[in-house]
């Protein structure tokens, strides 16, 4: 063999050896991924064990919808991530065009997906093209699952994966996290089989993620379920012991309400006193909850409770009230609730005062507390009470807007009430955007009964400055 030929053969052999070594190395990596992948797949039946899906679901053929996949992922994240109502939806102006697209239950569900405590699965922008009934594609499954286990974030940031704009980014992340064996996007737009989605989910639940808030620790979802028995733990039903209050509530001459309380209740911790007012037909109008055991309710409290607004801005007056005193044991598993009903038969309400003419309402900088309240005409009288009634307009759906009330008195007849020390206005929180006023005067005493003279609520609202 010639010298040149010998050198060529040695070079070729060296190249082949390098290629063989690289092949063996890549095969080893692939084998490790494959071994890890199938080890994760072996935990698919744990999805049924932890009540994430049913055994029947695991046996079903075919694909699944986007909604079913997202509800499954949300179920894993836990009840702490689930929204309780669609109320928040109507605060987000950008979602107004979608108000009629989704039902109230779907809105509550979707809020949970992009307002989740950890690892939000959707963005607001994606809602505009989202079809819950559409078949879940392979790319869709990977997109939601990589977000689900994304941990490249702090305790307050969203996972990095939710910001991916390219399909390839999701496939690369899924491959790196050993969720898939190949980065091939060939089947990205095809529906994923139900069994393949469950295998993907089992793999994700066997991947270490961060748990906790400011102090985080790493664990898998499966180990979290196993250690805490989260999904199988049943809430204890609270035992409620009911009884009657020691004495019937009674009015005092200043229109305050008082009652006697058993000494046993006064010595308990975890106690609450609640007064709830009802209309004649049994509709709940308002309630006042106070921490601790109380034996009285002030005159101002009683006026605010008895005179309330019903639906469609119709003023309703309370016909009776229910007083409830509750005491809980240390783990809140048992409570002792004593109640008394008090009919307001000794209170007569007549609407015989003149409607007031609101003027301007000035607030303290950056606060809802009114600083001054003035009238266009007339004066505030020192012997009267003045009830402010505000209507909230924050939510696009009116049923979520609440009414708020405040009450004040003046020391002398005046056309302008000044609240410079925050002491004169009796208020728990007043929305000052749409505020109306009515006047209340009280005649009588506890022995002979009371007459509440009230004015109609003003048609006009205060001008806010």
CSV table of C-alpha atoms in Angstrom, one decimal:
chain,number,residue,atom,x,y,z
A,1,UNK,CA,0.0,0.0,0.0
A,2,UNK,CA,1.3,3.4,-0.9
A,3,UNK,CA,2.1,5.9,1.8
A,4,UNK,CA,-0.7,8.4,0.6
A,5,UNK,CA,-3.2,5.6,0.6
A,6,UNK,CA,-2.3,4.6,4.1
A,7,UNK,CA,-2.7,8.1,5.5
A,8,UNK,CA,-6.1,8.4,3.8
A,9,UNK,CA,-7.3,5.1,5.3
A,10,UNK,CA,-6.2,6.2,8.8
A,11,UNK,CA,-8.0,9.5,8.4
A,12,UNK,CA,-11.2,7.7,7.2
A,13,UNK,CA,-11.0,5.3,10.2
A,14,UNK,CA,-10.5,8.2,12.6
A,15,UNK,CA,-13.6,9.9,11.1
A,16,UNK,CA,-15.7,6.7,11.4
A,17,UNK,CA,-14.6,6.2,15.0
A,18,UNK,CA,-15.6,9.8,15.9
A,19,UNK,CA,-18.9,9.4,14.2
A,20,UNK,CA,-19.5,6.0,15.9
A,21,UNK,CA,-18.6,7.6,19.3
A,22,UNK,CA,-21.0,10.5,18.7
A,23,UNK,CA,-23.7,8.0,17.7
A,24,UNK,CA,-23.2,6.0,20.9
A,25,UNK,CA,-23.2,9.2,22.9
A,26,UNK,CA,-26.4,10.5,21.3
A,27,UNK,CA,-28.0,7.0,21.6
A,28,UNK,CA,-27.1,7.0,25.3
A,29,UNK,CA,-28.8,10.4,25.8
A,30,UNK,CA,-31.8,9.3,23.8
A,31,UNK,CA,-32.0,6.0,25.8
A,32,UNK,CA,-31.9,8.0,29.1
A,33,UNK,CA,-34.7,10.3,27.9
A,34,UNK,CA,-36.6,7.3,26.6
A,35,UNK,CA,-36.1,5.4,29.9
A,36,UNK,CA,-37.1,8.4,31.9
A,37,UNK,CA,-40.1,9.1,29.6
A,38,UNK,CA,-41.5,5.6,30.0
A,39,UNK,CA,-40.9,5.6,33.7
A,40,UNK,CA,-43.0,8.7,34.0
A,41,UNK,CA,-45.7,7.0,31.8
A,42,UNK,CA,-45.9,4.2,34.3
A,43,UNK,CA,-47.6,6.7,36.7
A,44,UNK,CA,-50.6,7.4,34.4
A,45,UNK,CA,-52.9,5.3,36.7
A,46,UNK,CA,-51.9,7.6,39.6
A,47,UNK,CA,-54.0,10.3,37.9
A,48,UNK,CA,-57.0,8.2,38.8
A,49,UNK,CA,-55.6,7.3,42.2
A,50,UNK,CA,-55.5,11.0,43.1
A,51,UNK,CA,-59.0,11.7,41.6
A,52,UNK,CA,-57.5,14.0,38.9
A,53,UNK,CA,-59.3,11.9,36.2
A,54,UNK,CA,-61.4,8.8,36.5
A,55,UNK,CA,-60.4,5.2,35.6
A,56,UNK,CA,-63.1,5.4,32.9
A,57,UNK,CA,-61.4,8.5,31.4
A,58,UNK,CA,-58.1,6.6,31.2
A,59,UNK,CA,-59.7,3.8,29.3
A,60,UNK,CA,-61.6,6.1,26.8
A,61,UNK,CA,-60.5,6.2,23.2
A,62,UNK,CA,-60.2,9.2,20.9
A,63,UNK,CA,-59.2,12.8,21.7
A,64,UNK,CA,-60.4,15.4,24.1
A,65,UNK,CA,-61.4,19.0,24.0
A,66,UNK,CA,-59.4,22.1,25.0
A,67,UNK,CA,-61.8,22.7,27.9
A,68,UNK,CA,-61.5,19.2,29.3
A,69,UNK,CA,-57.7,19.4,29.2
A,70,UNK,CA,-57.6,22.8,30.9
A,71,UNK,CA,-60.1,21.7,33.6
A,72,UNK,CA,-57.9,18.7,34.3
A,73,UNK,CA,-54.8,20.9,34.7
A,74,UNK,CA,-56.6,23.3,36.9
A,75,UNK,CA,-57.8,20.4,39.1
A,76,UNK,CA,-54.2,19.4,39.6
A,77,UNK,CA,-53.2,23.0,40.7
A,78,UNK,CA,-55.9,22.8,43.3
A,79,UNK,CA,-58.8,24.7,44.7
A,80,UNK,CA,-56.5,27.5,45.8
A,81,UNK,CA,-56.1,28.5,42.2
A,82,UNK,CA,-59.8,28.4,41.4
A,83,UNK,CA,-61.9,31.6,41.1
A,84,UNK,CA,-65.2,31.6,43.0
A,85,UNK,CA,-67.3,33.8,40.7
A,86,UNK,CA,-67.2,35.7,37.4
A,87,UNK,CA,-67.2,39.0,39.3
A,88,UNK,CA,-63.6,39.9,38.4
A,89,UNK,CA,-64.3,39.4,34.7
A,90,UNK,CA,-66.5,42.5,34.6
A,91,UNK,CA,-63.7,44.7,36.0
A,92,UNK,CA,-61.4,44.0,33.0
A,93,UNK,CA,-62.4,46.4,30.2
A,94,UNK,CA,-60.5,44.5,27.6
A,95,UNK,CA,-62.8,41.5,28.0
A,96,UNK,CA,-66.0,43.4,27.4
A,97,UNK,CA,-66.3,42.1,23.8
A,98,UNK,CA,-66.3,38.5,25.2
A,99,UNK,CA,-69.1,39.1,27.7
A,100,UNK,CA,-71.6,37.2,25.5
A,101,UNK,CA,-69.2,34.6,24.2
A,102,UNK,CA,-68.8,32.7,27.5
A,103,UNK,CA,-71.3,31.6,30.1
A,104,UNK,CA,-70.9,32.8,33.8
A,105,UNK,CA,-69.5,29.5,34.8
A,106,UNK,CA,-67.0,29.5,31.9
A,107,UNK,CA,-65.9,33.0,32.8
A,108,UNK,CA,-65.3,31.9,36.4
A,109,UNK,CA,-63.3,28.9,35.0
A,110,UNK,CA,-61.3,31.1,32.6
A,111,UNK,CA,-60.5,33.6,35.3
A,112,UNK,CA,-58.9,30.8,37.2
A,113,UNK,CA,-56.6,30.0,34.2
A,114,UNK,CA,-55.1,33.4,33.8
A,115,UNK,CA,-55.4,34.6,37.4
A,116,UNK,CA,-54.1,31.3,38.9
A,117,UNK,CA,-52.1,31.6,42.1
A,118,UNK,CA,-49.2,30.0,40.3
A,119,UNK,CA,-48.4,29.1,36.7
A,120,UNK,CA,-51.3,30.8,34.8
A,121,UNK,CA,-52.2,28.7,31.8
A,122,UNK,CA,-53.9,31.4,29.6
A,123,UNK,CA,-53.3,35.0,28.7
A,124,UNK,CA,-56.1,37.5,28.2
A,125,UNK,CA,-55.1,37.9,24.6
A,126,UNK,CA,-55.6,34.1,24.0
A,127,UNK,CA,-59.3,34.3,25.1
A,128,UNK,CA,-60.2,36.1,21.9
A,129,UNK,CA,-59.3,33.1,19.7
A,130,UNK,CA,-60.1,30.4,22.3
A,131,UNK,CA,-62.6,27.8,21.5
A,132,UNK,CA,-63.3,25.6,24.5
A,133,UNK,CA,-65.0,22.9,22.4
A,134,UNK,CA,-62.2,22.6,19.8
A,135,UNK,CA,-60.2,19.4,19.8
A,136,UNK,CA,-56.9,19.7,21.7
A,137,UNK,CA,-54.0,19.6,19.4
A,138,UNK,CA,-50.5,18.3,20.2
A,139,UNK,CA,-49.1,21.8,20.2
A,140,UNK,CA,-52.0,23.0,22.4
A,141,UNK,CA,-51.3,20.2,24.9
A,142,UNK,CA,-47.6,21.0,25.1
A,143,UNK,CA,-48.3,24.7,25.4
A,144,UNK,CA,-50.5,24.3,28.4
A,145,UNK,CA,-48.4,21.6,30.1
A,146,UNK,CA,-45.1,23.5,29.8
A,147,UNK,CA,-46.8,26.5,31.4
A,148,UNK,CA,-48.3,24.2,34.0
A,149,UNK,CA,-44.8,23.0,35.2
A,150,UNK,CA,-42.9,26.2,34.2
A,151,UNK,CA,-40.6,27.2,37.1
A,152,UNK,CA,-38.4,29.9,35.5
A,153,UNK,CA,-40.0,32.6,37.6
A,154,UNK,CA,-40.0,34.2,41.1
A,155,UNK,CA,-42.8,33.8,43.5
A,156,UNK,CA,-44.7,36.7,41.9
A,157,UNK,CA,-43.8,36.4,38.2
A,158,UNK,CA,-45.5,34.5,35.5
A,159,UNK,CA,-43.7,31.4,34.1
A,160,UNK,CA,-41.4,32.2,31.2
A,161,UNK,CA,-43.3,29.7,29.0
A,162,UNK,CA,-46.4,31.8,28.9
A,163,UNK,CA,-44.5,34.4,26.9
A,164,UNK,CA,-43.4,32.0,24.1
A,165,UNK,CA,-44.4,33.4,20.7
A,166,UNK,CA,-43.0,30.7,18.5
A,167,UNK,CA,-44.2,27.1,18.4
A,168,UNK,CA,-40.6,25.8,18.3
A,169,UNK,CA,-40.0,27.4,21.7
A,170,UNK,CA,-42.6,25.2,23.3
A,171,UNK,CA,-41.4,22.0,21.6
A,172,UNK,CA,-37.8,22.8,22.7
A,173,UNK,CA,-38.9,23.4,26.3
A,174,UNK,CA,-41.0,20.2,26.3
A,175,UNK,CA,-38.0,18.2,25.0
A,176,UNK,CA,-35.6,19.7,27.6
A,177,UNK,CA,-38.1,18.8,30.4
A,178,UNK,CA,-38.3,15.2,29.0
A,179,UNK,CA,-42.0,15.5,28.2
A,180,UNK,CA,-41.4,14.4,24.6
A,181,UNK,CA,-38.8,12.3,22.9
A,182,UNK,CA,-38.4,14.5,19.8
A,183,UNK,CA,-38.6,18.1,18.8
A,184,UNK,CA,-40.4,17.2,15.7
A,185,UNK,CA,-43.4,19.5,15.0
A,186,UNK,CA,-44.9,17.3,12.4
A,187,UNK,CA,-48.1,16.5,14.4
A,188,UNK,CA,-48.4,20.0,16.0
A,189,UNK,CA,-51.8,20.8,14.4
A,190,UNK,CA,-53.2,17.3,14.7
A,191,UNK,CA,-55.6,16.4,17.6
A,192,UNK,CA,-53.8,14.6,20.4
A,193,UNK,CA,-55.1,11.3,21.6
A,194,UNK,CA,-56.6,11.2,25.1
A,195,UNK,CA,-54.2,8.5,26.2
A,196,UNK,CA,-51.2,10.5,24.9
A,197,UNK,CA,-52.4,13.6,26.8
A,198,UNK,CA,-52.6,11.6,30.0
A,199,UNK,CA,-49.1,10.2,29.4
A,200,UNK,CA,-47.9,13.8,28.9
A,201,UNK,CA,-49.7,14.9,32.1
A,202,UNK,CA,-48.2,12.0,34.1
A,203,UNK,CA,-44.7,13.0,32.9
A,204,UNK,CA,-45.3,16.6,33.9
A,205,UNK,CA,-46.5,15.6,37.3
A,206,UNK,CA,-43.3,13.6,37.8
A,207,UNK,CA,-41.2,16.6,37.0
A,208,UNK,CA,-39.8,18.7,39.9
A,209,UNK,CA,-41.4,22.1,40.3
A,210,UNK,CA,-41.3,24.9,42.9
A,211,UNK,CA,-43.9,25.0,45.6
A,212,UNK,CA,-44.5,27.6,48.2
A,213,UNK,CA,-44.5,31.4,48.2
A,214,UNK,CA,-41.6,33.4,49.5
A,215,UNK,CA,-40.0,30.3,50.8
A,216,UNK,CA,-40.1,27.7,48.1
A,217,UNK,CA,-39.1,24.1,47.9
A,218,UNK,CA,-38.8,21.6,45.0
A,219,UNK,CA,-41.1,18.6,44.7
A,220,UNK,CA,-43.2,16.8,42.1
A,221,UNK,CA,-46.9,17.1,41.9
A,222,UNK,CA,-47.1,13.3,42.6
A,223,UNK,CA,-45.0,13.6,45.7
A,224,UNK,CA,-47.0,16.6,46.8
A,225,UNK,CA,-50.2,14.6,46.5
A,226,UNK,CA,-48.7,11.6,48.2
A,227,UNK,CA,-47.3,13.6,51.2
A,228,UNK,CA,-50.2,15.8,51.8
A,229,UNK,CA,-53.0,13.5,50.6
A,230,UNK,CA,-54.4,16.6,49.1
A,231,UNK,CA,-57.1,15.2,46.9
A,232,UNK,CA,-58.3,12.5,49.2
A,233,UNK,CA,-58.6,14.5,52.3
A,234,UNK,CA,-62.2,15.3,53.2
A,235,UNK,CA,-63.3,18.4,54.9
A,236,UNK,CA,-64.9,17.8,58.3
A,237,UNK,CA,-68.5,19.0,58.4
A,238,UNK,CA,-68.8,21.7,61.0
A,239,UNK,CA,-71.0,20.8,63.9
A,240,UNK,CA,-73.4,23.6,64.8
A,241,UNK,CA,-75.1,23.7,68.2
A,242,UNK,CA,-78.2,26.0,68.1
A,243,UNK,CA,-79.9,27.8,70.9
A,244,UNK,CA,-81.9,30.8,71.9
A,245,UNK,CA,-80.4,34.0,73.3
A,246,UNK,CA,-80.8,34.6,77.0
A,247,UNK,CA,-83.0,37.7,76.6
A,248,UNK,CA,-85.0,39.4,74.0
A,249,UNK,CA,-83.4,42.5,72.4
A,250,UNK,CA,-85.0,45.8,73.4
A,251,UNK,CA,-84.9,49.4,72.2
A,252,UNK,CA,-83.4,52.1,74.4
A,253,UNK,CA,-84.8,55.7,74.5
A,254,UNK,CA,-82.0,56.8,72.1
A,255,UNK,CA,-83.1,54.2,69.5
A,256,UNK,CA,-80.1,52.0,70.2
A,257,UNK,CA,-80.7,48.2,70.7
A,258,UNK,CA,-79.4,46.2,73.6
A,259,UNK,CA,-79.7,42.6,74.9
A,260,UNK,CA,-78.4,40.5,77.7
A,261,UNK,CA,-75.8,37.8,77.0
A,262,UNK,CA,-75.0,34.7,78.9
A,263,UNK,CA,-71.7,34.9,80.9
A,264,UNK,CA,-70.5,31.7,79.2
A,265,UNK,CA,-70.5,33.5,75.8
A,266,UNK,CA,-68.6,36.5,77.1
A,267,UNK,CA,-65.7,34.2,78.2
A,268,UNK,CA,-65.4,32.5,74.8
A,269,UNK,CA,-62.8,33.2,72.1
A,270,UNK,CA,-63.5,33.2,68.4
A,271,UNK,CA,-66.9,34.9,68.8
A,272,UNK,CA,-68.9,37.1,66.5
A,273,UNK,CA,-72.1,39.1,66.8
A,274,UNK,CA,-74.3,39.6,63.7
A,275,UNK,CA,-77.5,41.6,63.1
A,276,UNK,CA,-79.3,40.9,59.9
A,277,UNK,CA,-82.4,42.9,58.8
A,278,UNK,CA,-85.1,41.5,56.6
A,279,UNK,CA,-88.0,43.0,54.7
A,280,UNK,CA,-91.6,41.9,55.4
A,281,UNK,CA,-91.4,39.3,52.6
A,282,UNK,CA,-88.2,37.8,54.0
A,283,UNK,CA,-85.6,39.4,51.7
A,284,UNK,CA,-82.3,40.0,53.4
A,285,UNK,CA,-81.6,43.8,53.3
A,286,UNK,CA,-78.4,44.3,55.2
A,287,UNK,CA,-76.3,42.9,58.0
A,288,UNK,CA,-73.7,44.1,60.5
A,289,UNK,CA,-71.1,41.7,61.8
A,290,UNK,CA,-69.0,42.6,64.8
A,291,UNK,CA,-66.0,40.7,66.1
A,292,UNK,CA,-66.5,39.5,69.7
A,293,UNK,CA,-69.6,39.3,71.8
A,294,UNK,CA,-71.6,42.6,71.9
A,295,UNK,CA,-74.6,43.5,74.0
A,296,UNK,CA,-75.8,46.5,72.0
A,297,UNK,CA,-76.1,48.2,68.7
A,298,UNK,CA,-75.9,52.0,68.4
A,299,UNK,CA,-78.6,54.3,67.1
A,300,UNK,CA,-76.6,55.1,64.0
A,301,UNK,CA,-76.2,51.4,63.3
A,302,UNK,CA,-79.9,50.8,63.6
A,303,UNK,CA,-80.8,53.6,61.2
A,304,UNK,CA,-78.4,52.3,58.6
A,305,UNK,CA,-79.7,48.7,59.0
A,306,UNK,CA,-83.4,49.6,59.0
A,307,UNK,CA,-83.4,52.0,56.0
A,308,UNK,CA,-81.8,50.3,53.0
A,309,UNK,CA,-82.1,50.2,49.3
A,310,UNK,CA,-83.5,47.3,47.5
A,311,UNK,CA,-83.2,46.5,43.8
A,312,UNK,CA,-83.7,49.1,41.1
A,313,UNK,CA,-83.1,51.9,43.6
A,314,UNK,CA,-86.3,51.2,45.5
A,315,UNK,CA,-85.9,52.1,49.2
A,316,UNK,CA,-87.0,49.2,51.4
A,317,UNK,CA,-87.5,49.4,55.2
A,318,UNK,CA,-86.7,46.5,57.4
A,319,UNK,CA,-89.6,44.6,59.1
A,320,UNK,CA,-87.7,42.5,61.5
A,321,UNK,CA,-84.1,41.6,62.4
A,322,UNK,CA,-82.3,38.5,63.5
A,323,UNK,CA,-79.6,38.7,66.1
A,324,UNK,CA,-77.0,35.9,66.0
A,325,UNK,CA,-74.1,35.3,68.4
A,326,UNK,CA,-71.6,32.7,67.3
A,327,UNK,CA,-68.8,31.1,69.2
A,328,UNK,CA,-66.3,28.7,67.6
A,329,UNK,CA,-63.9,26.2,69.1
A,330,UNK,CA,-60.1,26.4,68.5
A,331,UNK,CA,-60.1,24.4,65.2
A,332,UNK,CA,-63.4,25.9,64.0
A,333,UNK,CA,-64.9,22.4,63.7
A,334,UNK,CA,-67.8,23.3,66.1
A,335,UNK,CA,-69.8,26.4,66.7
A,336,UNK,CA,-72.5,27.5,69.1
A,337,UNK,CA,-75.0,29.8,67.5
A,338,UNK,CA,-77.7,31.5,69.6
A,339,UNK,CA,-80.3,33.5,67.8
A,340,UNK,CA,-83.2,35.8,68.5
A,341,UNK,CA,-85.7,37.4,66.2
A,342,UNK,CA,-86.8,41.0,66.9
A,343,UNK,CA,-89.9,42.3,65.2
A,344,UNK,CA,-89.7,46.1,64.5
A,345,UNK,CA,-93.4,46.5,65.4
A,346,UNK,CA,-92.7,49.4,67.7
A,347,UNK,CA,-91.0,51.3,64.8
A,348,UNK,CA,-93.3,53.2,62.4
A,349,UNK,CA,-91.7,54.7,59.3
A,350,UNK,CA,-93.4,57.5,57.4
A,351,UNK,CA,-92.1,59.2,54.3
A,352,UNK,CA,-93.3,62.8,55.1
A,353,UNK,CA,-90.1,64.9,54.8
A,354,UNK,CA,-89.2,66.9,51.8
A,355,UNK,CA,-86.8,65.5,49.2
A,356,UNK,CA,-83.4,67.1,49.6
A,357,UNK,CA,-81.4,68.9,46.9
A,358,UNK,CA,-77.8,67.7,46.8
A,359,UNK,CA,-74.9,70.1,46.1
A,360,UNK,CA,-71.3,69.2,46.1
A,361,UNK,CA,-69.2,66.6,47.8
A,362,UNK,CA,-65.5,67.1,48.3
A,363,UNK,CA,-63.2,64.2,49.3
A,364,UNK,CA,-59.8,64.1,51.0
A,365,UNK,CA,-57.0,63.6,48.5
A,366,UNK,CA,-56.7,60.0,47.4
A,367,UNK,CA,-59.4,58.8,49.8
A,368,UNK,CA,-63.1,58.0,49.6
A,369,UNK,CA,-63.9,59.8,52.9
A,370,UNK,CA,-66.0,63.0,52.2
A,371,UNK,CA,-64.3,66.1,53.5
A,372,UNK,CA,-67.3,68.5,53.0
A,373,UNK,CA,-70.9,67.9,52.0
A,374,UNK,CA,-72.9,70.9,50.9
A,375,UNK,CA,-76.5,71.5,49.7
A,376,UNK,CA,-77.7,73.6,46.7
A,377,UNK,CA,-80.6,74.8,48.9
A,378,UNK,CA,-81.8,74.3,52.5
A,379,UNK,CA,-79.7,73.4,55.5
A,380,UNK,CA,-78.7,70.3,57.6
A,381,UNK,CA,-80.6,70.4,60.9
A,382,UNK,CA,-79.0,69.5,64.1
A,383,UNK,CA,-81.9,67.3,65.3
A,384,UNK,CA,-81.8,65.1,62.1
A,385,UNK,CA,-79.8,62.3,60.7
A,386,UNK,CA,-78.6,62.3,57.1
A,387,UNK,CA,-78.1,59.1,55.3
A,388,UNK,CA,-75.8,59.0,52.2
A,389,UNK,CA,-76.5,56.3,49.7
A,390,UNK,CA,-73.9,55.6,47.0
A,391,UNK,CA,-74.3,53.3,43.9
A,392,UNK,CA,-71.2,51.5,42.6
A,393,UNK,CA,-70.5,51.4,38.9
A,394,UNK,CA,-67.2,49.5,38.8
A,395,UNK,CA,-68.6,46.3,37.3
A,396,UNK,CA,-70.1,46.0,33.8
A,397,UNK,CA,-72.7,43.6,35.3
A,398,UNK,CA,-74.8,45.5,37.7
A,399,UNK,CA,-75.6,42.6,40.0
A,400,UNK,CA,-71.9,42.7,41.2
A,401,UNK,CA,-72.1,46.4,42.1
A,402,UNK,CA,-72.8,47.1,45.7
A,403,UNK,CA,-74.6,49.9,47.5
A,404,UNK,CA,-72.8,51.7,50.3
A,405,UNK,CA,-74.1,53.9,53.1
A,406,UNK,CA,-72.8,56.6,55.4
A,407,UNK,CA,-74.6,58.6,58.2
A,408,UNK,CA,-73.8,61.9,59.7
A,409,UNK,CA,-75.2,64.6,62.0
A,410,UNK,CA,-74.4,68.2,62.5
A,411,UNK,CA,-73.9,70.2,65.8
A,412,UNK,CA,-75.7,73.3,64.5
A,413,UNK,CA,-78.0,74.1,61.5
A,414,UNK,CA,-75.7,74.6,58.5
A,415,UNK,CA,-75.6,74.3,54.7
A,416,UNK,CA,-72.2,72.6,54.7
A,417,UNK,CA,-71.1,69.6,56.7
A,418,UNK,CA,-67.4,69.5,57.5
A,419,UNK,CA,-65.6,66.2,58.3
A,420,UNK,CA,-62.2,67.6,58.9
A,421,UNK,CA,-61.2,65.1,61.6
A,422,UNK,CA,-62.9,62.0,60.1
A,423,UNK,CA,-65.0,61.7,63.3
A,424,UNK,CA,-68.4,63.0,62.4
A,425,UNK,CA,-69.1,60.7,59.4
A,426,UNK,CA,-70.3,57.2,60.4
A,427,UNK,CA,-69.3,55.1,57.4
A,428,UNK,CA,-67.8,51.7,56.6
A,429,UNK,CA,-66.8,52.6,53.0
A,430,UNK,CA,-68.6,54.9,50.6
A,431,UNK,CA,-68.3,54.9,46.8
A,432,UNK,CA,-68.6,58.7,46.2
A,433,UNK,CA,-69.2,58.5,42.4
A,434,UNK,CA,-73.0,58.4,42.5
A,435,UNK,CA,-74.1,59.6,46.0
A,436,UNK,CA,-77.6,60.5,47.0
A,437,UNK,CA,-79.1,61.7,50.3
A,438,UNK,CA,-82.1,61.3,52.5
A,439,UNK,CA,-83.1,62.8,55.8
A,440,UNK,CA,-84.2,60.9,58.9
A,441,UNK,CA,-85.8,62.3,62.1
A,442,UNK,CA,-86.8,60.2,65.1
A,443,UNK,CA,-89.7,60.8,67.5
A,444,UNK,CA,-90.7,58.7,70.5
A,445,UNK,CA,-89.1,56.5,73.1
A,446,UNK,CA,-88.6,52.9,74.1
A,447,UNK,CA,-91.9,52.8,76.1
A,448,UNK,CA,-94.2,54.4,73.6
A,449,UNK,CA,-92.5,53.3,70.4
A,450,UNK,CA,-90.7,55.2,67.7
A,451,UNK,CA,-91.7,57.1,64.5
A,452,UNK,CA,-89.0,57.5,61.8
A,453,UNK,CA,-89.8,60.4,59.6
A,454,UNK,CA,-87.8,60.0,56.3
A,455,UNK,CA,-87.6,61.9,53.1
A,456,UNK,CA,-87.5,60.3,49.6
A,457,UNK,CA,-84.0,59.7,48.4
A,458,UNK,CA,-82.8,62.6,46.3
A,459,UNK,CA,-83.2,62.1,42.6
A,460,UNK,CA,-80.0,64.0,41.8
A,461,UNK,CA,-76.6,62.9,43.0
A,462,UNK,CA,-73.9,65.1,44.5
A,463,UNK,CA,-71.4,66.7,42.3
A,464,UNK,CA,-68.0,65.3,43.2
A,465,UNK,CA,-65.1,67.8,43.4
